[in-house]
């Protein structure tokens, strides 16, 4: 897939101003005809639709998956109390100014929820969503939002100096060299720009926040949930390692350290590590925490279905995957185990200010 936007849209929106991050010559929001473009951009893998551009991102790109991403977006928003951390820096970077329009890039925009909500929150800002395939939009986005189809692994330097905020949520497994990606993010940000990234840990943690190892079936402590999650990690690692030049799914714990390595590229960096219960099993939970943990559980239920094609492609038999999936669903439904999912929220702020 080239870097060009899908321009002949059925859903149009205005946008763009002098000095914006616009890469395409049209104000269209992308759309495509399933009989033509869909055959090029999408492929069927064990009954689910996947992107046809990159083998590194091994989760579906269909309506069901984008519904899961909408749910995940709601969970993360409620957990952090908004759409982003470092609010003072973000609002400063996006403040109205003469001569150029503030711009945001969301790399791996998925269902488009974050793009659309940021567009509503900052109506004077151009918000660009970038992903391998079009989002399944259920309504017309604000006129300051648009979407482009591209593979970030091909490079982002055509956007050099174009954006004031770059957001990247849950994309580590699809980036072949995350360290290189971070170098490019620093280049495409303007002075005073903010990099926001989110990653969910691909481990299950116990009630003491300890990562749980694989326990084989028949051994004490075995659960289908742990077996399934470790199978997902193995599949993601092996199915992408042939072309990958970086740590892939193991990149997320390294992001903060890499930001430190980048030195004076950043004026300041920060991170929050949060543990979200896999279901409302904690004692004396607030209404908000119950809601967030229930969303985490529902996200996990849907993830079980989303990873099935990947596990089958890895070589597991249908019967094995179905056994693990059914068992894990039942365990989480009944909250038989006190599990957490760990989330990394990391940000970095460039020195200077765009005028």
Short mmCIF file of C-alpha atoms in Angstrom, two decimals:
data_model
loop_
_atom_site.label_atom_id
_atom_site.label_comp_id
_atom_site.label_asym_id
_atom_site.label_seq_id
_atom_site.Cartn_x
_atom_site.Cartn_y
_atom_site.Cartn_z
CA UNK A 1 0.00 0.00 0.00
CA UNK A 2 1.38 3.39 -0.95
CA UNK A 3 1.42 6.40 1.32
CA UNK A 4 -1.34 8.07 -0.63
CA UNK A 5 -4.67 8.58 1.04
CA UNK A 6 -7.74 6.81 -0.22
CA UNK A 7 -9.15 9.95 -1.73
CA UNK A 8 -12.33 9.12 -3.61
CA UNK A 9 -14.50 9.13 -0.55
CA UNK A 10 -18.18 8.57 -0.03
CA UNK A 11 -17.94 10.41 3.31
CA UNK A 12 -16.52 13.89 2.95
CA UNK A 13 -15.21 16.35 5.45
CA UNK A 14 -13.55 19.69 5.24
CA UNK A 15 -10.31 20.54 6.89
CA UNK A 16 -6.77 21.55 6.41
CA UNK A 17 -5.12 24.87 6.60
CA UNK A 18 -1.85 26.44 5.81
CA UNK A 19 0.99 24.65 7.52
CA UNK A 20 -1.13 21.67 8.56
CA UNK A 21 0.02 18.07 8.58
CA UNK A 22 -1.86 17.35 5.39
CA UNK A 23 -0.13 14.89 3.10
CA UNK A 24 -2.93 14.35 0.59
CA UNK A 25 -4.31 16.98 -1.78
CA UNK A 26 -7.97 16.27 -1.01
CA UNK A 27 -10.13 17.08 2.04
CA UNK A 28 -11.91 13.74 1.72
CA UNK A 29 -12.36 11.24 4.48
CA UNK A 30 -11.46 7.92 2.94
CA UNK A 31 -13.96 5.32 1.88
CA UNK A 32 -13.77 2.38 -0.47
CA UNK A 33 -15.94 0.03 -2.48
CA UNK A 34 -15.77 -3.52 -1.14
CA UNK A 35 -15.89 -5.01 -4.63
CA UNK A 36 -12.77 -3.13 -5.74
CA UNK A 37 -10.59 -1.55 -3.05
CA UNK A 38 -11.69 -4.01 -0.37
CA UNK A 39 -10.21 -6.90 -2.33
CA UNK A 40 -6.87 -5.12 -2.37
CA UNK A 41 -6.80 -3.79 1.20
CA UNK A 42 -8.38 -6.74 3.02
CA UNK A 43 -7.97 -10.51 3.07
CA UNK A 44 -9.84 -13.35 4.73
CA UNK A 45 -7.93 -15.32 7.36
CA UNK A 46 -9.89 -18.15 8.97
CA UNK A 47 -13.18 -16.30 8.64
CA UNK A 48 -12.05 -12.82 9.77
CA UNK A 49 -10.96 -9.87 7.64
CA UNK A 50 -7.34 -8.73 8.00
CA UNK A 51 -5.26 -5.98 6.44
CA UNK A 52 -3.54 -7.02 3.24
CA UNK A 53 -0.62 -4.62 3.63
CA UNK A 54 1.49 -5.87 6.54
CA UNK A 55 2.01 -9.30 8.09
CA UNK A 56 3.30 -7.73 11.31
CA UNK A 57 -0.10 -6.72 12.67
CA UNK A 58 -1.91 -10.00 13.27
CA UNK A 59 -5.30 -8.85 14.54
CA UNK A 60 -8.40 -8.41 12.37
CA UNK A 61 -9.49 -5.19 10.68
CA UNK A 62 -13.22 -5.86 10.48
CA UNK A 63 -16.34 -4.39 12.09
CA UNK A 64 -16.18 -6.76 15.07
CA UNK A 65 -12.57 -5.85 15.85
CA UNK A 66 -13.21 -2.14 15.51
CA UNK A 67 -16.10 -2.59 17.92
CA UNK A 68 -13.65 -4.13 20.39
CA UNK A 69 -11.30 -1.20 19.89
CA UNK A 70 -14.17 1.20 20.60
CA UNK A 71 -14.77 -0.62 23.87
CA UNK A 72 -11.07 -0.55 24.71
CA UNK A 73 -10.95 3.17 23.94
CA UNK A 74 -13.79 3.79 26.39
CA UNK A 75 -12.03 1.74 29.07
CA UNK A 76 -8.72 3.59 28.71
CA UNK A 77 -10.44 6.98 28.63
CA UNK A 78 -12.34 6.26 31.84
CA UNK A 79 -9.26 4.85 33.58
CA UNK A 80 -7.08 7.90 32.95
CA UNK A 81 -9.94 10.39 33.30
CA UNK A 82 -9.68 11.80 29.79
CA UNK A 83 -8.22 11.32 26.34
CA UNK A 84 -4.58 11.87 27.28
CA UNK A 85 -2.04 12.37 30.04
CA UNK A 86 0.25 15.45 30.22
CA UNK A 87 -2.81 17.68 29.67
CA UNK A 88 -1.01 20.98 30.19
CA UNK A 89 1.63 20.15 27.58
CA UNK A 90 -0.95 18.81 25.10
CA UNK A 91 -3.19 21.88 25.41
CA UNK A 92 -0.20 24.20 25.08
CA UNK A 93 0.99 22.38 21.95
CA UNK A 94 -2.49 22.61 20.42
CA UNK A 95 -3.20 26.23 21.32
CA UNK A 96 -4.50 28.41 18.48
CA UNK A 97 -1.82 30.46 16.75
CA UNK A 98 -1.38 32.66 13.75
CA UNK A 99 0.28 31.33 10.63
CA UNK A 100 -0.31 27.59 11.05
CA UNK A 101 -3.00 25.18 12.13
CA UNK A 102 -2.15 22.83 15.03
CA UNK A 103 -2.20 19.19 13.96
CA UNK A 104 -2.46 15.74 15.57
CA UNK A 105 -1.42 12.38 14.11
CA UNK A 106 -2.88 9.16 15.52
CA UNK A 107 -0.70 6.27 14.33
CA UNK A 108 -2.72 3.05 14.24
CA UNK A 109 -6.03 4.86 14.58
CA UNK A 110 -8.09 1.65 14.40
CA UNK A 111 -11.79 2.38 14.78
CA UNK A 112 -11.16 6.14 14.71
CA UNK A 113 -12.69 6.81 18.15
CA UNK A 114 -9.73 8.76 19.54
CA UNK A 115 -9.40 10.82 16.35
CA UNK A 116 -13.07 11.77 16.38
CA UNK A 117 -13.17 12.67 20.08
CA UNK A 118 -10.00 14.74 19.79
CA UNK A 119 -11.50 16.50 16.78
CA UNK A 120 -14.56 17.42 18.83
CA UNK A 121 -12.47 18.52 21.82
CA UNK A 122 -10.18 20.67 19.67
CA UNK A 123 -12.30 21.92 16.74
CA UNK A 124 -9.55 24.31 15.59
CA UNK A 125 -7.02 21.45 15.23
CA UNK A 126 -6.55 19.13 12.25
CA UNK A 127 -6.63 15.50 13.43
CA UNK A 128 -5.25 12.79 11.12
CA UNK A 129 -5.79 9.08 11.67
CA UNK A 130 -3.28 6.72 10.07
CA UNK A 131 -3.87 2.99 9.72
CA UNK A 132 -3.40 0.04 7.40
CA UNK A 133 -7.09 -0.08 6.46
CA UNK A 134 -10.08 2.27 6.69
CA UNK A 135 -11.95 2.53 9.95
CA UNK A 136 -15.53 1.30 10.02
CA UNK A 137 -17.00 4.72 10.77
CA UNK A 138 -20.63 4.71 11.91
CA UNK A 139 -21.11 8.46 11.51
CA UNK A 140 -19.58 11.40 9.69
CA UNK A 141 -16.53 12.64 11.63
CA UNK A 142 -16.04 16.31 12.49
CA UNK A 143 -14.87 18.44 9.56
CA UNK A 144 -11.39 18.80 11.07
CA UNK A 145 -10.78 15.02 11.07
CA UNK A 146 -9.50 12.88 8.23
CA UNK A 147 -7.94 9.47 7.74
CA UNK A 148 -5.11 8.10 5.63
CA UNK A 149 -4.12 4.53 4.83
CA UNK A 150 -0.42 3.82 5.21
CA UNK A 151 2.04 1.46 6.88
CA UNK A 152 4.09 3.28 9.52
CA UNK A 153 6.84 0.71 8.99
CA UNK A 154 7.53 2.32 5.61
CA UNK A 155 8.59 5.48 7.42
CA UNK A 156 7.04 8.72 8.61
CA UNK A 157 9.61 11.26 7.44
CA UNK A 158 7.31 12.59 4.72
CA UNK A 159 5.53 14.18 7.72
CA UNK A 160 8.68 15.85 9.09
CA UNK A 161 7.79 18.84 11.25
CA UNK A 162 4.07 18.54 10.53
CA UNK A 163 2.46 17.64 13.87
CA UNK A 164 2.09 19.00 17.38
CA UNK A 165 0.87 15.77 18.98
CA UNK A 166 1.58 12.18 17.90
CA UNK A 167 -0.52 9.46 19.52
CA UNK A 168 0.22 5.72 19.23
CA UNK A 169 -1.99 3.30 21.16
CA UNK A 170 -1.46 -0.48 21.25
CA UNK A 171 0.61 -0.71 18.06
CA UNK A 172 3.87 -2.26 19.33
CA UNK A 173 3.09 -5.70 17.89
CA UNK A 174 2.74 -4.18 14.42
CA UNK A 175 5.94 -2.09 14.41
CA UNK A 176 9.03 -3.91 13.15
CA UNK A 177 11.51 -1.52 14.78
CA UNK A 178 9.90 0.54 17.52
CA UNK A 179 13.14 2.30 18.44
CA UNK A 180 13.47 3.60 14.87
CA UNK A 181 9.80 4.53 14.93
CA UNK A 182 10.44 6.69 18.01
CA UNK A 183 13.29 8.50 16.27
CA UNK A 184 10.93 9.35 13.43
CA UNK A 185 8.21 10.50 15.85
CA UNK A 186 10.68 13.01 17.29
CA UNK A 187 11.34 14.31 13.78
CA UNK A 188 7.72 14.71 12.71
CA UNK A 189 6.83 16.62 15.89
CA UNK A 190 7.14 20.38 15.90
CA UNK A 191 8.94 22.24 18.72
CA UNK A 192 6.95 21.82 21.93
CA UNK A 193 5.21 18.78 20.47
CA UNK A 194 3.99 15.87 22.57
CA UNK A 195 4.33 12.13 21.97
CA UNK A 196 1.66 10.00 23.66
CA UNK A 197 1.83 6.22 23.66
CA UNK A 198 -0.17 3.43 25.30
CA UNK A 199 0.60 -0.28 25.51
CA UNK A 200 -1.15 -3.19 27.14
CA UNK A 201 1.11 -5.82 28.65
CA UNK A 202 0.96 -9.23 26.99
CA UNK A 203 1.25 -10.93 30.38
CA UNK A 204 -1.33 -11.81 33.03
CA UNK A 205 -0.49 -10.45 36.51
CA UNK A 206 -1.66 -11.84 39.85
CA UNK A 207 -3.21 -9.89 42.73
CA UNK A 208 0.30 -8.88 43.87
CA UNK A 209 1.13 -7.49 40.40
CA UNK A 210 3.52 -10.35 39.59
CA UNK A 211 3.65 -11.62 36.01
CA UNK A 212 2.47 -15.22 35.86
CA UNK A 213 4.51 -17.85 33.98
CA UNK A 214 3.12 -20.54 31.74
CA UNK A 215 1.84 -23.55 33.67
CA UNK A 216 1.16 -26.64 31.62
CA UNK A 217 -2.15 -28.45 31.74
CA UNK A 218 -2.23 -31.00 34.56
CA UNK A 219 0.22 -29.05 36.71
CA UNK A 220 -0.84 -27.19 39.89
CA UNK A 221 -2.01 -23.67 39.12
CA UNK A 222 -2.90 -24.34 35.48
CA UNK A 223 -5.58 -22.10 33.99
CA UNK A 224 -6.86 -21.85 30.44
CA UNK A 225 -6.50 -18.07 30.62
CA UNK A 226 -2.75 -18.28 31.19
CA UNK A 227 -2.37 -20.96 28.53
CA UNK A 228 -4.22 -18.87 25.98
CA UNK A 229 -2.31 -15.66 26.70
CA UNK A 230 1.08 -17.40 26.46
CA UNK A 231 -0.01 -18.96 23.16
CA UNK A 232 -0.92 -15.49 21.89
CA UNK A 233 2.53 -14.17 22.84
CA UNK A 234 4.27 -17.06 21.11
CA UNK A 235 2.21 -16.67 17.95
CA UNK A 236 2.75 -12.91 17.75
CA UNK A 237 6.47 -13.33 18.21
CA UNK A 238 7.02 -16.19 15.75
CA UNK A 239 4.64 -15.03 13.01
CA UNK A 240 6.38 -11.65 12.74
CA UNK A 241 10.00 -12.45 13.55
CA UNK A 242 11.04 -13.33 9.99
CA UNK A 243 11.06 -9.69 8.85
CA UNK A 244 11.20 -7.93 12.19
CA UNK A 245 14.33 -6.02 13.11
CA UNK A 246 13.20 -4.98 16.56
CA UNK A 247 11.61 -6.46 19.68
CA UNK A 248 8.03 -6.23 18.34
CA UNK A 249 5.58 -7.27 21.04
CA UNK A 250 8.35 -6.98 23.64
CA UNK A 251 8.93 -3.29 22.85
CA UNK A 252 6.41 -1.75 25.21
CA UNK A 253 8.38 -2.09 28.49
CA UNK A 254 11.42 -0.55 26.79
CA UNK A 255 9.74 2.64 25.54
CA UNK A 256 10.46 4.76 28.61
CA UNK A 257 14.13 3.73 28.63
CA UNK A 258 14.43 4.49 24.91
CA UNK A 259 13.02 7.96 25.51
CA UNK A 260 15.76 8.46 28.09
CA UNK A 261 18.35 7.25 25.57
CA UNK A 262 17.15 9.87 23.09
CA UNK A 263 18.47 12.46 25.53
CA UNK A 264 17.93 16.13 24.74
CA UNK A 265 15.44 15.36 21.98
CA UNK A 266 12.93 15.62 24.82
CA UNK A 267 12.47 18.36 27.38
CA UNK A 268 10.64 16.00 29.72
CA UNK A 269 9.25 12.47 29.76
CA UNK A 270 6.79 10.67 32.00
CA UNK A 271 5.03 7.37 32.53
CA UNK A 272 2.16 5.87 34.47
CA UNK A 273 1.84 2.11 34.92
CA UNK A 274 -1.68 1.06 35.83
CA UNK A 275 -3.11 -2.36 36.68
CA UNK A 276 -6.71 -2.96 35.62
CA UNK A 277 -8.57 -5.93 37.14
CA UNK A 278 -9.79 -8.49 34.65
CA UNK A 279 -13.34 -8.19 35.92
CA UNK A 280 -14.71 -6.46 39.05
CA UNK A 281 -13.21 -8.85 41.61
CA UNK A 282 -11.53 -6.34 43.96
CA UNK A 283 -13.10 -5.52 47.32
CA UNK A 284 -14.72 -2.12 47.90
CA UNK A 285 -14.43 -0.96 44.30
CA UNK A 286 -15.81 2.43 43.31
CA UNK A 287 -18.50 2.62 40.63
CA UNK A 288 -15.88 3.93 38.20
CA UNK A 289 -13.43 1.10 38.93
CA UNK A 290 -16.18 -1.51 38.57
CA UNK A 291 -17.12 -0.03 35.21
CA UNK A 292 -13.51 0.06 33.99
CA UNK A 293 -12.79 -3.51 35.12
CA UNK A 294 -15.97 -4.77 33.47
CA UNK A 295 -14.92 -3.08 30.23
CA UNK A 296 -11.53 -4.80 30.60
CA UNK A 297 -13.29 -8.14 30.95
CA UNK A 298 -15.49 -7.51 27.91
CA UNK A 299 -12.42 -6.42 25.94
CA UNK A 300 -10.73 -9.69 26.87
CA UNK A 301 -13.77 -11.73 25.82
CA UNK A 302 -13.69 -10.10 22.39
CA UNK A 303 -9.92 -10.46 22.16
CA UNK A 304 -10.36 -14.23 22.55
CA UNK A 305 -12.27 -14.23 19.27
CA UNK A 306 -9.92 -11.78 17.57
CA UNK A 307 -6.80 -13.90 18.15
CA UNK A 308 -8.33 -17.17 16.93
CA UNK A 309 -7.18 -16.74 13.27
CA UNK A 310 -3.65 -15.91 14.43
CA UNK A 311 -3.47 -19.01 16.64
CA UNK A 312 -4.75 -21.21 13.82
CA UNK A 313 -2.18 -19.66 11.45
CA UNK A 314 0.50 -20.42 14.03
CA UNK A 315 -0.41 -24.10 13.70
CA UNK A 316 -2.66 -24.91 16.63
CA UNK A 317 -5.61 -27.18 15.82
CA UNK A 318 -9.16 -25.82 15.88
CA UNK A 319 -10.07 -28.14 18.73
CA UNK A 320 -7.15 -26.94 20.86
CA UNK A 321 -7.84 -23.25 20.29
CA UNK A 322 -11.55 -23.73 20.97
CA UNK A 323 -10.80 -25.64 24.18
CA UNK A 324 -8.48 -22.91 25.47
CA UNK A 325 -10.85 -20.14 24.41
CA UNK A 326 -13.92 -21.69 25.99
CA UNK A 327 -12.03 -22.45 29.19
CA UNK A 328 -10.58 -18.95 29.44
CA UNK A 329 -13.96 -17.34 28.80
CA UNK A 330 -15.55 -19.38 31.57
CA UNK A 331 -12.75 -18.63 34.04
CA UNK A 332 -12.95 -14.89 33.44
CA UNK A 333 -16.75 -14.89 33.40
CA UNK A 334 -16.85 -16.51 36.85
CA UNK A 335 -13.77 -14.56 38.06
CA UNK A 336 -12.20 -17.75 39.36
CA UNK A 337 -8.80 -16.05 39.48
CA UNK A 338 -7.72 -12.60 40.59
CA UNK A 339 -5.96 -11.31 37.51
CA UNK A 340 -4.73 -7.91 36.39
CA UNK A 341 -3.79 -6.52 33.00
CA UNK A 342 -0.92 -4.02 33.14
CA UNK A 343 -1.02 -0.86 31.01
CA UNK A 344 1.82 1.53 30.18
CA UNK A 345 0.96 5.19 29.52
CA UNK A 346 4.07 7.07 28.39
CA UNK A 347 4.62 10.59 27.11
CA UNK A 348 7.42 12.87 25.99
CA UNK A 349 7.56 16.62 25.31
CA UNK A 350 9.91 18.27 22.84
CA UNK A 351 11.67 21.49 23.81
CA UNK A 352 10.72 24.80 22.26
CA UNK A 353 7.41 26.21 21.08
CA UNK A 354 5.79 26.55 17.68
CA UNK A 355 4.86 30.12 16.89
#
